[in-house]
Tab-separated table of C-alpha atoms in Angstrom:
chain	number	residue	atom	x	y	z
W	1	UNK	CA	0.000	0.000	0.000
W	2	UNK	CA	1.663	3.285	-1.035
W	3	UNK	CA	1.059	6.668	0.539
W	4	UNK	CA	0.577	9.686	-1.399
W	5	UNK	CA	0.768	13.024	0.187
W	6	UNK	CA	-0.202	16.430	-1.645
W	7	UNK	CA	1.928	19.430	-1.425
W	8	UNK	CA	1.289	22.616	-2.395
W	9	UNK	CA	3.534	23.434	-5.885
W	10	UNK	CA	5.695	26.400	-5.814
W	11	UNK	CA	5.137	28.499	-7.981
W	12	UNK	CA	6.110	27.564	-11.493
W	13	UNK	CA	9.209	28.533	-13.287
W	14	UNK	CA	7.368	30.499	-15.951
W	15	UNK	CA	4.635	32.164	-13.776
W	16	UNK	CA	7.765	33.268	-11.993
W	17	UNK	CA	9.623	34.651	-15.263
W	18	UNK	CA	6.138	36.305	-16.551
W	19	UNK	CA	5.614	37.684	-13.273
W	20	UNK	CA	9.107	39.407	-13.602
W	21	UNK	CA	8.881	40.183	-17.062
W	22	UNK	CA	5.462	42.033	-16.202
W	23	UNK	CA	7.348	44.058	-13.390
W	24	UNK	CA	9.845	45.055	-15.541
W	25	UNK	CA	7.182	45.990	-18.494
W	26	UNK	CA	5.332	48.531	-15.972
W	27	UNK	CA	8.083	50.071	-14.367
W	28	UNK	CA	9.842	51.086	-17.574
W	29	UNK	CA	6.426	51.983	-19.152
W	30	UNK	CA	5.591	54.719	-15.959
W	31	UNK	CA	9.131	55.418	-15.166
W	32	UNK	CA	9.550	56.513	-18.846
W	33	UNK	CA	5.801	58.580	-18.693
W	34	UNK	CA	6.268	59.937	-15.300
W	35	UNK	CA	10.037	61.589	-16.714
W	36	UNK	CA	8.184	62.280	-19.859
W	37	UNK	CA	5.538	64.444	-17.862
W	38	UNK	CA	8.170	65.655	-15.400
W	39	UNK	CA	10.819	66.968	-17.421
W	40	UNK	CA	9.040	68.365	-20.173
W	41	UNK	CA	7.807	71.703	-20.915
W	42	UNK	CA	4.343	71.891	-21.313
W	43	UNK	CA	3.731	73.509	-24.910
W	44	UNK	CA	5.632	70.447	-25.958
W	45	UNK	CA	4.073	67.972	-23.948
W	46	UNK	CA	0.622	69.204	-24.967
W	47	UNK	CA	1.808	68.452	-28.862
W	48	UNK	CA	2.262	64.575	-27.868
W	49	UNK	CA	-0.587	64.721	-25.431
W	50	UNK	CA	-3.554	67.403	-25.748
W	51	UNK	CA	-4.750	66.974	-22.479
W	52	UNK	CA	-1.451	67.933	-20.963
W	53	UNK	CA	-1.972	71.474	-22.145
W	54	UNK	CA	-5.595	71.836	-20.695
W	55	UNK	CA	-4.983	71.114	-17.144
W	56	UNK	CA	-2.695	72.727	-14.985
W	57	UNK	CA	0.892	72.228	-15.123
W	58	UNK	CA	0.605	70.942	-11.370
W	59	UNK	CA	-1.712	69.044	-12.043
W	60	UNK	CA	0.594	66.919	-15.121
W	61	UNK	CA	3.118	67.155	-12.793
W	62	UNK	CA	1.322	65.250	-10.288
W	63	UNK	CA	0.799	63.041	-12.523
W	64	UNK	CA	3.769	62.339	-13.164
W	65	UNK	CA	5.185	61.996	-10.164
W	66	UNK	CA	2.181	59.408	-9.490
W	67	UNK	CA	3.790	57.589	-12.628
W	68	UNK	CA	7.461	57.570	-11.044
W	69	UNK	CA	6.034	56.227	-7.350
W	70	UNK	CA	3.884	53.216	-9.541
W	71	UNK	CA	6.985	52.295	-11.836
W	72	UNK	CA	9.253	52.005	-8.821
W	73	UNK	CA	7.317	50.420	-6.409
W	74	UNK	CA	6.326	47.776	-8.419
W	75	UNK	CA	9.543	46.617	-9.270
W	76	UNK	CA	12.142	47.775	-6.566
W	77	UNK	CA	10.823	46.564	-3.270
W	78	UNK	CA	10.675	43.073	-5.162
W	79	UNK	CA	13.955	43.487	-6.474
W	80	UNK	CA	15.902	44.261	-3.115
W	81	UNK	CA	13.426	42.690	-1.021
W	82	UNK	CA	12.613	44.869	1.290
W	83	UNK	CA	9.220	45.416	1.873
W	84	UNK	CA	8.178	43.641	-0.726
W	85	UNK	CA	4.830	43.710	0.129
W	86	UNK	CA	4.515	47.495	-1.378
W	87	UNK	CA	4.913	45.626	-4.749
W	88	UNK	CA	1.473	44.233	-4.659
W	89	UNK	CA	0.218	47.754	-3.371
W	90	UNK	CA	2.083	49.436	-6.177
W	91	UNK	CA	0.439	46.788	-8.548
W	92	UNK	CA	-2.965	48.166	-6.805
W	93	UNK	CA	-2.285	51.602	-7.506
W	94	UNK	CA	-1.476	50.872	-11.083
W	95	UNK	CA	-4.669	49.260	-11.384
W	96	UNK	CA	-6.647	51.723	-10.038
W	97	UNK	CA	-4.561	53.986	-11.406
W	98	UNK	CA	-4.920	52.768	-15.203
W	99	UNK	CA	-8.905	52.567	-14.279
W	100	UNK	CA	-9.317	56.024	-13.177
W	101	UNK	CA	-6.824	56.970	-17.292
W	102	UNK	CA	-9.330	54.663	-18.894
W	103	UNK	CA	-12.540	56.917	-17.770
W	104	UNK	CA	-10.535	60.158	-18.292
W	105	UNK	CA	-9.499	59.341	-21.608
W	106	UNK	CA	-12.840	57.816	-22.785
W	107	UNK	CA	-14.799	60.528	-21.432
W	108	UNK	CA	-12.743	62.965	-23.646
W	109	UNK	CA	-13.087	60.807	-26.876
W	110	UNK	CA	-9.515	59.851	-26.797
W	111	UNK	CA	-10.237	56.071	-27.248
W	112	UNK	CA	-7.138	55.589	-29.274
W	113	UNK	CA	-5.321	55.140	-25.966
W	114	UNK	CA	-7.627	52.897	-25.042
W	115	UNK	CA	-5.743	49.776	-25.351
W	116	UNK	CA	-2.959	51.013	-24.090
W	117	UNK	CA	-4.716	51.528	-20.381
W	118	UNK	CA	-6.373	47.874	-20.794
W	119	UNK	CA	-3.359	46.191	-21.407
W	120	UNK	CA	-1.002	48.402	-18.141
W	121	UNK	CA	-4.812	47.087	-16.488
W	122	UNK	CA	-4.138	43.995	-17.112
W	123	UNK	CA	-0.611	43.784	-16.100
W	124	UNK	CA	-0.989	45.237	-13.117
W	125	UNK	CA	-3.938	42.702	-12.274
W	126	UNK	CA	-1.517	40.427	-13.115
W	127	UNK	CA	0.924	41.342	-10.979
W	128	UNK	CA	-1.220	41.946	-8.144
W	129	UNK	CA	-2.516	38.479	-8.088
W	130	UNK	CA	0.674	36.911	-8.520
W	131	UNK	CA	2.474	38.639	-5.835
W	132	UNK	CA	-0.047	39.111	-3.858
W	133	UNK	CA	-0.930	34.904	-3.206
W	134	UNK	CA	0.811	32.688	-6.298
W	135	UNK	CA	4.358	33.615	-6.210
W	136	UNK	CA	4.620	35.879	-3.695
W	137	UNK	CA	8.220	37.747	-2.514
W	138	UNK	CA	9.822	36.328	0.675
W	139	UNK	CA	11.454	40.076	2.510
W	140	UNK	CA	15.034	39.807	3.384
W	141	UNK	CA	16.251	38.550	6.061
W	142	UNK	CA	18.187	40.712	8.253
């Protein structure tokens, strides 16, 4: 008589690699818009994105720096392991974050970047749910 005992998988080798590769998708994509929206004057700005020139420049500069805190939370405290928890809250920010672009952008007729917000959406998701319960971070141990 044999005896079989179940143990719960770690997490696979590719959910691992896609859950990197996701990481490292988001925080280039906001690190490069938040410096985009930071550094740039806004006549020019407003040329790549109208919006930009409608609002208040402290209000795109928020904005950007929003983009900054999003792209480097969800990849450093993963990366040096500590904290890593505020990964999965970064990946929650994005979300919401990429929800609350989707409406704006939509309610302006600006549905061309659209798919752009569903697919950081849907990074982000899967980021959150990965690091939040499937592969999560261990912290460093000091």
């Amino acid at each position: 008589m044999s005896t079989t005992t179940f143990e719960t998988p770690a997490p696979g080798r590719a959910l691992r690699i896609g859950l990197w590769a996701a990481q490292v998708l988001l925080a280039f994509v906001f690190i490069s818009a938040g410096l985009v929206k930071l550094t740039t004057p806004i006549p020019q700005l407003a040329a790549m994105m109208p919006w930009a020139g409608q609002y208040s420049e402290t209000f795109v500069r928020s904005i950007a720096l929003v983009d900054l805190a999003g792209g480097i939370g969800i990849l450093l405290p993963a990366l040096t392991r500590i904290l890593p928890r505020l990964t999965v809250l970064a990946a929650l920010g994005c979300a919401v974050l990429q929800v609350i672009a989707l409406v704006f952008h939509l309610s302006r007729g600006e549905a061309d970047v659209a798919p752009l917000n569903v697919v950081l959406l849907a990074l982000s998701l899967f980021v959150l749910w990965g690091r939040n319960g499937k592969a999560p971070i261990a912290p460093r141990q000091f």
